[in-house]
Coordinates of C-alpha atoms and ligand atoms in Angstrom, one line a residue:
Chain D
M1 CA -25.9 -29.4 -27.4
E2 CA -23.2 -31.3 -29.1
F3 CA -20.3 -32.1 -27.0
T4 CA -17.7 -30.5 -29.4
I5 CA -19.6 -27.3 -29.4
L6 CA -19.6 -27.3 -25.6
A7 CA -15.9 -28.1 -25.6
F8 CA -15.2 -25.1 -27.8
L9 CA -17.3 -22.9 -25.7
V10 CA -15.5 -24.0 -22.6
Q11 CA -12.1 -23.4 -24.2
D12 CA -13.3 -20.0 -25.2
G13 CA -14.6 -19.2 -21.8
V14 CA -11.5 -20.3 -20.0
T15 CA -9.3 -18.3 -22.3
N16 CA -11.2 -15.2 -21.8
G17 CA -11.6 -15.9 -18.1
A18 CA -7.9 -16.1 -17.7
I19 CA -7.5 -12.6 -19.0
Y20 CA -10.4 -11.4 -16.8
A21 CA -8.6 -13.1 -13.9
L22 CA -5.4 -11.0 -14.5
L23 CA -7.4 -7.9 -14.6
G24 CA -9.4 -8.7 -11.5
L25 CA -6.1 -9.4 -9.7
A26 CA -4.9 -6.0 -10.7
L27 CA -8.1 -4.4 -9.5
V28 CA -8.0 -6.2 -6.1
L29 CA -4.3 -5.2 -5.7
V30 CA -4.9 -1.6 -6.4
F31 CA -7.9 -1.4 -4.2
A32 CA -6.4 -3.1 -1.3
V33 CA -3.3 -0.9 -1.2
T34 CA -4.8 2.4 -2.3
R35 CA -8.6 2.1 -1.9
V36 CA -8.9 3.2 -5.5
I37 CA -11.4 1.4 -7.6
F38 CA -9.4 1.4 -10.8
I39 CA -11.7 1.8 -13.6
P40 CA -9.0 2.8 -16.2
Q41 CA -7.4 -0.7 -15.8
G42 CA -9.0 -1.6 -19.1
E43 CA -7.3 1.4 -21.0
F44 CA -3.9 -0.2 -20.2
V45 CA -5.2 -3.4 -21.9
A46 CA -6.1 -1.4 -25.0
Y47 CA -2.9 0.6 -24.9
G48 CA -1.0 -2.7 -24.7
A49 CA -2.9 -4.4 -27.6
L50 CA -2.8 -1.4 -29.8
T51 CA 0.9 -0.8 -29.2
L52 CA 1.6 -4.4 -30.1
A53 CA -0.6 -4.1 -33.3
F54 CA 1.4 -1.1 -34.4
L55 CA 4.8 -2.7 -33.7
D56 CA 3.6 -5.7 -35.8
V57 CA 3.3 -3.5 -38.9
G58 CA 6.5 -1.6 -38.2
R59 CA 4.8 1.6 -37.1
M60 CA 5.9 3.7 -34.1
P61 CA 3.1 3.3 -31.5
G62 CA 1.4 6.5 -30.2
T63 CA 1.8 5.2 -26.7
A64 CA 5.7 5.9 -26.8
M65 CA 5.0 9.6 -27.2
L66 CA 2.1 9.4 -24.8
L67 CA 4.4 8.0 -22.2
V68 CA 6.8 11.0 -22.7
V69 CA 3.8 13.3 -22.2
F70 CA 2.7 11.5 -19.1
G71 CA 6.2 11.8 -17.7
I72 CA 6.4 15.5 -18.4
A73 CA 3.1 16.0 -16.7
A74 CA 4.2 13.9 -13.7
F75 CA 7.5 16.0 -13.5
L76 CA 5.5 19.2 -13.5
F77 CA 3.4 17.9 -10.6
D78 CA 6.7 17.2 -8.7
L79 CA 8.1 20.6 -9.6
V80 CA 5.0 22.4 -8.2
E81 CA 5.1 20.2 -5.0
T82 CA 8.9 20.7 -4.4
R83 CA 8.7 24.4 -5.0
L84 CA 7.1 24.4 -1.6
R85 CA 10.1 22.7 -0.1
P86 CA 12.9 22.9 -2.5
G87 CA 15.5 20.0 -2.4
L88 CA 17.9 19.2 -5.2
P89 CA 18.2 15.5 -4.8
A90 CA 14.4 15.0 -4.8
L91 CA 14.2 17.0 -8.1
A92 CA 17.0 15.1 -9.7
R93 CA 15.2 11.9 -8.7
S94 CA 12.0 13.2 -10.2
A95 CA 13.7 14.1 -13.5
A96 CA 15.3 10.7 -13.7
I97 CA 12.0 8.9 -13.2
N98 CA 9.7 11.3 -15.1
L99 CA 11.9 12.6 -17.9
V100 CA 14.9 10.5 -18.5
L101 CA 13.1 7.1 -18.2
P102 CA 10.2 7.7 -20.7
F103 CA 12.6 9.5 -23.1
A104 CA 15.0 6.6 -23.0
I105 CA 12.1 4.2 -23.7
Y106 CA 10.9 6.4 -26.6
T107 CA 14.4 6.5 -28.0
A108 CA 14.8 2.8 -27.7
A109 CA 11.5 2.2 -29.5
L110 CA 12.6 4.6 -32.3
F111 CA 15.6 2.3 -32.9
I112 CA 14.0 -1.0 -32.3
V113 CA 10.7 -0.5 -34.4
P114 CA 12.4 -0.4 -37.9
T115 CA 14.5 -3.6 -37.2
E116 CA 11.4 -5.8 -37.5
P117 CA 12.1 -7.6 -34.2
N118 CA 10.6 -11.0 -33.3
A119 CA 7.3 -11.4 -31.5
F120 CA 8.9 -11.6 -28.0
V121 CA 10.9 -8.4 -28.3
K122 CA 7.8 -6.6 -29.5
A123 CA 5.8 -8.1 -26.6
L124 CA 8.5 -6.9 -24.2
L125 CA 8.8 -3.5 -25.8
T126 CA 5.0 -3.1 -25.4
I127 CA 5.2 -3.9 -21.7
V128 CA 8.1 -1.6 -21.2
I129 CA 6.2 1.3 -22.8
V130 CA 2.8 0.8 -21.0
A131 CA 4.0 -0.3 -17.5
P132 CA 5.5 3.0 -16.3
M133 CA 2.3 4.8 -17.2
G134 CA 0.8 3.3 -14.1
L135 CA 3.4 5.3 -12.0
Y136 CA 2.6 8.6 -13.9
V137 CA -1.2 8.1 -13.7
Y138 CA -0.8 7.5 -10.0
R139 CA 1.4 10.5 -9.6
I140 CA -0.9 12.8 -11.6
A141 CA -4.3 11.7 -10.6
Y142 CA -4.3 9.8 -7.3
R143 CA -1.3 10.7 -5.2
P144 CA -2.6 14.2 -4.6
L145 CA -5.8 12.6 -3.2
S146 CA -4.2 10.0 -0.9
D147 CA -6.4 11.0 2.0
A148 CA -9.6 11.2 0.0
T149 CA -12.7 9.0 0.6
V150 CA -13.3 6.0 -1.6
L151 CA -16.2 7.9 -3.4
V152 CA -13.9 10.7 -4.4
L153 CA -11.4 8.3 -5.6
L154 CA -14.0 6.5 -7.5
I155 CA -15.1 9.7 -9.3
T156 CA -11.5 10.4 -10.0
S157 CA -11.2 7.0 -11.6
V158 CA -14.1 7.7 -14.0
G159 CA -12.4 11.0 -15.0
V160 CA -9.1 9.1 -15.5
H161 CA -10.9 6.5 -17.6
L162 CA -12.5 9.1 -19.9
A163 CA -9.3 10.9 -20.3
M164 CA -7.2 7.9 -21.1
M165 CA -9.8 6.6 -23.5
G166 CA -9.7 10.0 -25.3
L167 CA -6.0 9.9 -25.4
G168 CA -6.2 6.4 -26.9
L169 CA -8.5 7.8 -29.6
A170 CA -6.1 10.7 -30.2
F171 CA -3.0 8.5 -30.4
F172 CA -4.3 5.5 -32.2
G173 CA -7.4 6.7 -34.1
A174 CA -10.8 5.0 -34.2
E175 CA -9.7 2.1 -36.3
G176 CA -9.5 -1.4 -34.8
F177 CA -6.3 -3.4 -35.0
R178 CA -5.4 -7.0 -34.5
A179 CA -1.9 -8.3 -33.8
R180 CA -0.1 -11.4 -34.9
P181 CA 0.0 -14.2 -32.3
L182 CA 3.2 -14.7 -30.3
T183 CA 3.4 -18.2 -31.8
A184 CA 1.1 -19.0 -34.7
G185 CA -0.6 -22.3 -35.3
S186 CA -2.5 -24.7 -33.1
F187 CA -2.3 -28.3 -32.0
S188 CA -4.9 -30.7 -31.0
V189 CA -5.7 -32.1 -27.6
G190 CA -7.8 -35.3 -28.4
F191 CA -10.2 -34.1 -31.0
M192 CA -10.0 -30.5 -30.2
P193 CA -7.6 -28.0 -31.7
V194 CA -6.1 -25.6 -29.2
A195 CA -4.5 -22.4 -30.6
A196 CA -0.9 -21.7 -29.5
Q197 CA -2.0 -18.3 -28.4
A198 CA -4.5 -19.8 -25.9
V199 CA -1.6 -21.8 -24.4
W200 CA 0.3 -18.6 -24.0
I201 CA -2.6 -17.1 -22.3
Y202 CA -2.9 -19.9 -19.7
G203 CA 0.7 -20.0 -19.2
V204 CA 1.2 -16.4 -18.7
T205 CA -1.8 -16.1 -16.4
I206 CA -0.5 -18.9 -14.2
A207 CA 3.0 -17.4 -14.2
A208 CA 1.6 -14.0 -13.2
M209 CA -0.3 -15.6 -10.3
V210 CA 2.7 -17.5 -9.1
G211 CA 4.8 -14.4 -9.5
L212 CA 2.4 -12.3 -7.5
Y213 CA 2.2 -14.9 -4.8
F214 CA 6.0 -14.9 -4.4
F215 CA 6.1 -11.1 -4.5
F216 CA 3.6 -10.7 -1.7
E217 CA 4.7 -13.7 0.4
K218 CA 8.6 -13.5 0.1
T219 CA 9.7 -9.9 -0.7
L220 CA 9.9 -7.0 1.8
L221 CA 8.2 -4.7 -0.7
G222 CA 5.5 -7.2 -1.2
K223 CA 4.9 -7.5 2.5
A224 CA 4.9 -3.7 2.7
L225 CA 2.1 -3.5 0.2
R226 CA 0.1 -6.2 2.2
A227 CA 0.8 -4.2 5.5
T228 CA -0.5 -1.0 3.9
A229 CA -3.6 -3.0 2.9
V230 CA -4.1 -4.3 6.4
N231 CA -3.2 -1.2 8.4
R232 CA -2.3 2.1 6.6
L233 CA -1.2 3.9 9.8
G234 CA 0.8 0.9 11.0
A235 CA 2.6 0.8 7.7
R236 CA 3.5 4.5 7.9
L237 CA 4.7 4.0 11.5
V238 CA 7.3 1.5 10.3
G239 CA 8.5 3.9 7.6
V240 CA 6.6 2.5 4.5
R241 CA 5.8 5.6 2.4
T242 CA 2.3 5.6 1.0
Q243 CA 3.8 6.9 -2.3
L244 CA 6.0 3.9 -2.6
T245 CA 3.3 1.3 -2.1
G246 CA 0.8 3.3 -4.2
G247 CA 3.3 3.7 -7.1
T248 CA 4.2 0.0 -6.9
A249 CA 0.6 -1.1 -7.0
F250 CA -0.2 1.1 -10.1
V251 CA 2.9 -0.1 -11.9
L252 CA 1.9 -3.7 -11.3
A253 CA -1.6 -2.9 -12.4
A254 CA -0.4 -1.3 -15.6
T255 CA 2.0 -4.1 -16.3
I256 CA -0.7 -6.6 -15.9
G257 CA -2.8 -4.5 -18.2
A258 CA -0.1 -4.4 -20.8
V259 CA 0.4 -8.1 -20.6
S260 CA -3.3 -8.8 -21.0
G261 CA -3.3 -6.5 -24.0
V262 CA -0.4 -8.4 -25.6
L263 CA -2.2 -11.7 -24.9
I264 CA -5.6 -10.6 -26.4
A265 CA -4.3 -8.6 -29.3
P266 CA -4.0 -11.6 -31.5
I267 CA -7.5 -13.1 -30.6
T268 CA -9.7 -10.0 -30.8
T269 CA -9.8 -6.8 -32.8
V270 CA -9.0 -4.0 -30.3
Y271 CA -10.2 -0.5 -30.7
Y272 CA -9.3 2.5 -28.4
D273 CA -12.4 1.8 -26.3
T274 CA -12.3 -2.0 -26.2
G275 CA -10.4 -2.1 -23.0
F276 CA -13.2 -0.7 -20.9
L277 CA -15.5 -3.7 -21.6
I278 CA -12.7 -6.1 -20.9
G279 CA -11.8 -4.4 -17.8
L280 CA -15.4 -4.3 -16.5
K281 CA -15.5 -8.1 -16.8
G282 CA -12.4 -8.4 -14.6
F283 CA -14.2 -5.9 -12.4
V284 CA -17.2 -8.3 -12.1
A285 CA -14.9 -11.0 -10.9
A286 CA -13.2 -8.8 -8.5
I287 CA -16.5 -7.6 -7.0
I288 CA -17.8 -11.2 -6.8
A289 CA -14.6 -11.7 -4.7
G290 CA -15.4 -8.7 -2.6
L291 CA -12.4 -6.8 -3.8
S292 CA -10.3 -8.8 -1.4
S293 CA -9.3 -12.3 -2.2
F294 CA -6.9 -13.2 -5.0
P295 CA -7.9 -16.8 -5.5
V296 CA -11.6 -16.1 -5.4
T297 CA -11.1 -13.4 -7.9
A298 CA -9.3 -15.8 -10.2
L299 CA -12.1 -18.5 -9.9
A300 CA -14.8 -15.9 -10.3
A301 CA -13.0 -14.7 -13.5
I302 CA -13.1 -18.1 -15.0
G303 CA -16.8 -18.3 -14.2
V304 CA -17.4 -15.0 -15.8
G305 CA -15.6 -16.2 -19.0
L306 CA -17.6 -19.4 -19.0
V307 CA -21.0 -17.6 -18.5
E308 CA -20.0 -15.2 -21.3
A309 CA -19.1 -18.0 -23.7
L310 CA -22.3 -19.9 -23.0
A311 CA -24.4 -16.7 -23.3
S312 CA -22.8 -15.7 -26.6
F313 CA -23.9 -19.1 -27.9
Y314 CA -27.4 -19.2 -26.6
A315 CA -28.3 -15.5 -26.6
S316 CA -25.5 -13.6 -28.1
N317 CA -27.4 -10.3 -28.2
F318 CA -27.6 -10.4 -24.4
K319 CA -24.2 -11.7 -23.6
E320 CA -22.9 -8.5 -21.9
I321 CA -26.2 -8.0 -20.0
I322 CA -26.0 -11.6 -18.8
V323 CA -22.5 -11.2 -17.5
F324 CA -23.1 -8.0 -15.7
T325 CA -26.2 -9.2 -14.2
L326 CA -24.1 -11.8 -12.5
I327 CA -23.1 -9.1 -10.0
I328 CA -26.6 -8.6 -8.7
P329 CA -27.2 -12.0 -6.9
V330 CA -23.7 -11.8 -5.6
L331 CA -24.2 -8.3 -4.1
I332 CA -27.5 -9.4 -2.6
W333 CA -26.0 -12.5 -1.2
R334 CA -23.1 -10.4 0.2
S335 CA -25.3 -7.7 1.7
L336 CA -27.2 -10.5 3.5
T337 CA -24.2 -12.4 4.8
T338 CA -21.7 -9.8 5.8
D339 CA -22.0 -7.4 8.7
H340 CA -22.4 -3.8 7.7
H341 CA -19.5 -1.7 8.6
E342 CA -18.6 1.9 7.7
D343 CA -16.7 2.5 4.6
D344 CA -13.0 2.0 5.6
Chain U
M1 CA 21.3 20.5 22.3
S2 CA 18.1 18.7 22.9
L3 CA 17.3 15.5 21.1
L4 CA 13.7 16.5 20.9
Q5 CA 12.3 19.9 21.5
L6 CA 8.7 20.8 21.4
S7 CA 7.6 24.4 21.6
D8 CA 4.2 25.8 21.8
I9 CA 2.5 22.7 20.5
R10 CA -1.2 23.1 19.8
V11 CA -3.5 20.4 18.5
S12 CA -7.2 20.7 17.8
Y13 CA -9.8 18.0 16.9
G14 CA -12.4 19.9 14.9
K15 CA -13.0 23.1 16.9
A16 CA -11.9 21.8 20.3
E17 CA -8.3 22.6 21.1
V18 CA -6.9 19.7 23.3
L19 CA -3.3 20.7 23.6
H20 CA -2.9 24.4 24.5
G21 CA 0.7 25.2 23.8
V22 CA 2.9 22.5 25.3
D23 CA 6.7 23.0 25.7
L24 CA 8.9 20.0 26.4
A25 CA 12.5 19.3 25.8
M26 CA 14.4 16.1 26.3
A27 CA 18.2 15.4 26.1
E28 CA 19.8 12.5 24.4
G29 CA 20.1 9.3 26.5
R30 CA 17.3 10.0 28.9
I31 CA 14.1 8.4 29.8
V32 CA 11.4 11.1 30.1
T33 CA 7.9 10.4 31.2
V34 CA 4.7 12.2 30.8
I35 CA 2.0 11.3 33.3
G36 CA -1.4 12.5 33.7
A37 CA -5.2 11.7 34.0
N38 CA -7.2 10.1 31.3
G39 CA -8.0 12.6 28.5
A40 CA -5.2 15.0 29.6
G41 CA -3.7 14.9 26.1
K42 CA -0.7 12.5 26.5
T43 CA -1.5 10.4 23.4
T44 CA -2.2 13.5 21.4
L45 CA 1.2 14.9 22.4
L46 CA 3.1 11.7 21.2
N47 CA 0.9 11.6 18.0
A48 CA 1.8 15.3 17.3
A49 CA 5.5 14.6 17.8
M50 CA 5.3 11.7 15.4
G51 CA 3.2 13.7 12.9
V52 CA 0.3 11.3 13.1
V53 CA -1.9 14.3 14.0
P54 CA -1.3 17.8 12.6
S55 CA -0.1 20.3 15.1
S56 CA 1.0 23.9 15.2
G57 CA 4.1 25.1 17.0
T58 CA 7.7 23.9 16.4
I59 CA 9.2 20.6 16.7
L60 CA 13.0 20.3 16.7
Y61 CA 14.7 17.0 16.4
R62 CA 18.5 16.9 16.9
G63 CA 18.4 20.7 16.6
K64 CA 16.6 20.8 13.2
P65 CA 13.0 21.0 12.1
V66 CA 11.6 17.5 12.1
P67 CA 10.7 16.0 8.7
P68 CA 7.1 16.7 7.8
S69 CA 5.8 13.2 7.2
V70 CA 5.5 10.2 9.6
E71 CA 7.7 8.1 7.3
G72 CA 10.3 10.9 7.2
R73 CA 10.5 10.9 11.0
V74 CA 10.9 7.1 11.1
A75 CA 13.7 7.5 8.6
A76 CA 15.3 10.1 10.9
G77 CA 15.3 7.7 13.8
M78 CA 12.1 8.4 15.5
C79 CA 9.6 5.6 16.3
L80 CA 6.1 5.6 18.0
V81 CA 4.7 2.6 19.7
S82 CA 1.1 3.9 19.4
E83 CA -1.6 3.3 22.1
K84 CA -3.5 1.2 19.6
R85 CA -0.3 -0.7 18.7
E86 CA -1.2 -0.7 15.0
L87 CA 0.0 -4.2 14.3
F88 CA -0.5 -6.0 11.1
G89 CA -3.2 -8.3 12.4
S90 CA -3.5 -10.7 9.5
M91 CA 0.3 -11.1 9.1
S92 CA 2.6 -13.3 11.0
V93 CA 4.6 -12.1 14.1
E94 CA 7.8 -12.6 12.0
D95 CA 6.4 -10.5 9.1
N96 CA 5.5 -7.8 11.5
M97 CA 9.1 -7.8 12.9
E98 CA 10.5 -7.7 9.3
L99 CA 8.3 -4.7 8.4
G100 CA 9.6 -3.0 11.6
G101 CA 13.0 -3.0 9.9
F102 CA 11.6 -1.9 6.6
L103 CA 14.2 1.0 6.2
R104 CA 17.1 -1.2 7.4
S105 CA 19.3 -3.4 5.3
A106 CA 18.7 -7.2 5.2
S107 CA 21.7 -7.9 7.4
E108 CA 20.7 -5.2 9.9
R109 CA 17.3 -6.7 10.1
A110 CA 18.6 -10.3 10.6
E111 CA 20.9 -9.1 13.3
A112 CA 18.1 -7.0 15.1
R113 CA 15.6 -9.9 14.8
A114 CA 18.1 -12.4 16.4
D115 CA 18.7 -9.9 19.2
L116 CA 15.1 -9.2 19.8
Y117 CA 14.2 -12.9 19.7
D118 CA 16.7 -13.4 22.6
R119 CA 15.1 -10.6 24.5
F120 CA 11.5 -11.8 23.7
P121 CA 11.7 -15.6 23.5
R122 CA 7.9 -15.7 23.6
L123 CA 7.9 -13.9 20.2
K124 CA 10.3 -16.4 18.8
E125 CA 8.1 -19.3 19.8
R126 CA 5.1 -17.7 18.2
R127 CA 6.8 -16.2 15.1
K128 CA 4.5 -18.0 12.6
Q129 CA 1.3 -17.0 14.5
L130 CA -0.8 -14.2 13.2
A131 CA -0.3 -11.0 15.1
G132 CA -4.1 -10.6 15.4
T133 CA -4.4 -13.9 17.5
L134 CA -1.7 -12.9 20.1
S135 CA -2.7 -12.2 23.7
G136 CA -2.6 -8.8 25.1
G137 CA 0.8 -9.0 26.6
E138 CA 2.2 -10.6 23.5
R139 CA 0.9 -7.9 21.4
Q140 CA 2.6 -5.2 23.6
M141 CA 5.8 -7.2 23.2
L142 CA 5.4 -7.4 19.5
A143 CA 4.7 -3.7 19.2
L144 CA 7.8 -2.9 21.1
A145 CA 9.9 -5.4 19.3
R146 CA 8.7 -4.1 15.9
A147 CA 9.5 -0.6 16.9
L148 CA 13.1 -1.8 18.0
M149 CA 13.6 -3.4 14.7
S150 CA 14.0 0.1 13.2
R151 CA 16.9 0.7 15.6
P152 CA 15.4 4.0 16.7
K153 CA 17.3 6.8 18.4
L154 CA 14.1 8.2 20.0
L155 CA 11.4 5.8 21.0
L156 CA 7.9 7.3 21.8
L157 CA 6.1 4.9 24.0
D158 CA 2.4 5.2 24.6
E159 CA 1.3 3.2 27.6
P160 CA 3.4 0.1 27.1
S161 CA 1.9 -1.5 30.2
L162 CA -1.7 -1.0 29.2
G163 CA -4.0 -3.7 30.5
L164 CA -1.2 -6.0 31.5
A165 CA -0.7 -8.1 34.6
P166 CA 1.7 -6.6 37.2
K167 CA 4.3 -9.2 36.5
I168 CA 4.3 -8.4 32.8
V169 CA 4.3 -4.7 33.5
A170 CA 7.5 -5.1 35.5
E171 CA 8.9 -7.2 32.7
I172 CA 8.1 -4.7 30.0
L173 CA 9.2 -1.7 32.0
G174 CA 12.4 -3.6 32.8
I175 CA 13.1 -4.0 29.1
V176 CA 12.4 -0.3 28.5
A177 CA 14.8 0.7 31.3
E178 CA 17.5 -1.5 29.8
L179 CA 17.1 0.1 26.4
R180 CA 18.6 3.3 27.7
S181 CA 22.0 1.5 28.0
T182 CA 21.8 0.7 24.3
G183 CA 21.6 4.4 23.5
V184 CA 17.9 4.7 22.9
S185 CA 16.2 7.8 24.3
I186 CA 12.7 7.3 25.4
L187 CA 9.6 9.5 25.8
L188 CA 7.3 7.4 27.9
V189 CA 3.6 8.0 28.5
E190 CA 2.2 5.9 31.4
Q191 CA -1.0 5.6 33.3
N192 CA 1.0 3.7 35.8
A193 CA 2.8 6.7 37.3
R194 CA 4.6 4.9 40.1
A195 CA 6.2 2.4 37.7
A196 CA 7.0 5.2 35.3
L197 CA 8.7 7.4 37.9
E198 CA 10.9 4.4 39.0
I199 CA 12.5 3.9 35.5
A200 CA 12.5 7.6 34.3
D201 CA 15.0 10.4 34.8
E202 CA 12.6 13.2 34.4
A203 CA 8.9 13.6 34.5
H204 CA 6.2 16.0 33.3
L205 CA 2.8 16.2 34.7
M206 CA 0.1 16.9 32.1
E207 CA -3.4 18.1 32.9
L208 CA -6.1 19.3 30.5
G209 CA -3.8 19.8 27.6
E210 CA -1.0 21.7 29.5
I211 CA 2.1 20.6 31.3
R212 CA 1.6 21.7 34.9
R213 CA 4.7 20.4 36.6
S214 CA 8.1 19.2 35.5
G215 CA 11.2 18.0 37.3
S216 CA 13.5 15.1 38.1
T217 CA 11.6 12.0 39.1
D218 CA 12.7 12.3 42.7
E219 CA 11.3 15.9 42.9
M220 CA 8.1 14.8 41.2
A221 CA 7.7 11.7 43.3
A222 CA 7.9 14.0 46.4
D223 CA 5.6 16.7 45.0
P224 CA 2.4 16.6 47.1
A225 CA 0.2 17.3 44.1
V226 CA 1.7 14.4 42.2
V227 CA 1.5 12.2 45.2
E228 CA -2.0 13.1 45.9
A229 CA -3.5 12.6 42.4
Y230 CA -1.2 10.0 40.8
L231 CA 0.5 7.9 43.5
G232 CA -2.5 7.2 45.5
G233 CA -1.9 9.3 48.6
G234 CA 1.1 9.3 50.9
Ligands
ATP401 N1 -9.8 11.8 17.1 C1 -10.3 12.6 18.2 N2 -11.3 13.4 18.0 C2 -11.9 14.2 18.8 N3 -11.3 14.3 20.1 C3 -10.3 13.5 20.4 C4 -9.7 12.7 19.4 N4 -8.6 12.0 20.1 C5 -8.6 12.5 21.3 N5 -9.6 13.4 21.5 C6 -9.8 14.1 22.8 O1 -8.6 14.7 23.1 C7 -8.5 14.7 24.5 C8 -7.0 14.2 24.8 O2 -7.0 12.8 24.4 P1 -5.8 11.8 24.6 O3 -6.1 10.6 23.9 O4 -4.5 12.6 24.0 O5 -5.6 11.7 26.1 P2 -4.6 10.8 27.0 O6 -4.0 11.7 28.0 O7 -3.8 10.0 26.2 O8 -5.7 9.9 27.8 P3 -5.5 8.3 28.3 O9 -4.7 8.3 29.5 O10 -6.9 8.0 28.5 O11 -5.0 7.6 27.1 C9 -9.5 13.8 25.1 O12 -10.5 14.8 25.7 C10 -10.1 13.2 23.9 O13 -11.4 12.9 24.1
MG402 MG1 -3.6 7.9 25.8

């Protein structure tokens, strides 16, 4: 193979791998804190990408309305729950988070969209619209099941994935979209042109990892999330509410999904169902890392990206199959090297 | 008004009822101990009081029904040092302490930590060490220190001396006895009845899921049944 081709493939692989790394991190995070295998992670990517694409052409994205719908549903869940134990402050809090917040974001979008804002404002607005969905999805689908087994939570995830994909179709239609890059153009490193968007992807991925590291090592809330992952009962005994850590984990996951969507929207055409396949590749990386280690997940994700890039060159018809087959030797190796212990 | 009042507490694991309607009231500022044989239901009683296991009956805390969740009870000023300690093994001693003060402000946490490091110099020496690598005695200290970081009003202590050398038992129980002067009320479950009776004000004897005898520690220490079974004869 020619060296230039190889160099391009590697660049492609690393770029996609960086996105898979972000998604893999979100999956590890959510699983560690809540034991949920978060299949719908990819839907946030699609929502983020499609939202940005709509903002690009000056259209109001469907996700803004969807956010309000999610918020109302979450509020109704709170209402039913607090009816059993009425308390005005709790209800006011719920109304603020589930009704006022999404409505404020919707209204803000209504004003910002027609002003043709610059790329960064659009990216930020996209993230602000998609991130709170993590909280509502947690509230509606997972919080009522906080004592359920991993299997029940997994089945729930499949349901949530299908529902969110269906909502994506309803709110964005079946057409694919592509957004404009954050900064257009490219520059060359040696002989090789590197797209400015790729540099954004590397930069944001690294920044997100550093940010997560500081969050988990240095902040009390981050430590509470780790504590919940290490010992759920211990965390409750020091007053860490499961709802707080669960909600935080899902908001982080949705934020990471939205950021990934913003990053890939200019380099691939995204359809309402594109997120699933992208999320699955992050999932492959997370599984290779045993759903536990952040650094191993990131490395595995880069590996997945590289394998995918090479496969798309040599055997493009089989590239997805080759990527997903990566799991099998890893699972065999894991089942041979780790002691078996009961689920949880 | 009692600080904690348990009435007709029943707990079942599956079909088997292990607490058969326990009544227990304790006043503020007291150290109350529950002693009894292995499997009597002492741990179950503390877990029920904390909300870790579901129970029927009523639990009043400061005269009002106790919050439904474990976390709510912590916020209300209750704190359980569980029999299993439930430390965060892969986190440092200092992180464990910080999390103990999760519901406190940063300044309250800093103050409590300085105070507890004075009281447990061994924890200060080992503050960077992972909790999972501590020795048994150090773990007990950390469990107690983590609980105290929350500045509890009512401390539920499950066998703080479990598996410790006599010298450390005396040390830990000495610290527990001192806590009373800082305004903490303590419900203490102990296998080591002799030591528990020494520091407590009142005692309850639990057998087969029921409280069989109650009284001041002096009365209990003189009770032939208690002496016979738990203080190793006369
Ligand atoms: N999770 C559980 N499932 C079933 N039975 C249980 C469970 N936990 C405790 N038991 C049973 O309940 C009874 C009371 O147990 P508990 O742990 O409360 O006793 P204890 O008085 O604390 O004993 P020890 O002094 O040995 O700690 C025992 O017979 C025990 O086997
Ligand atoms: Mg016990």
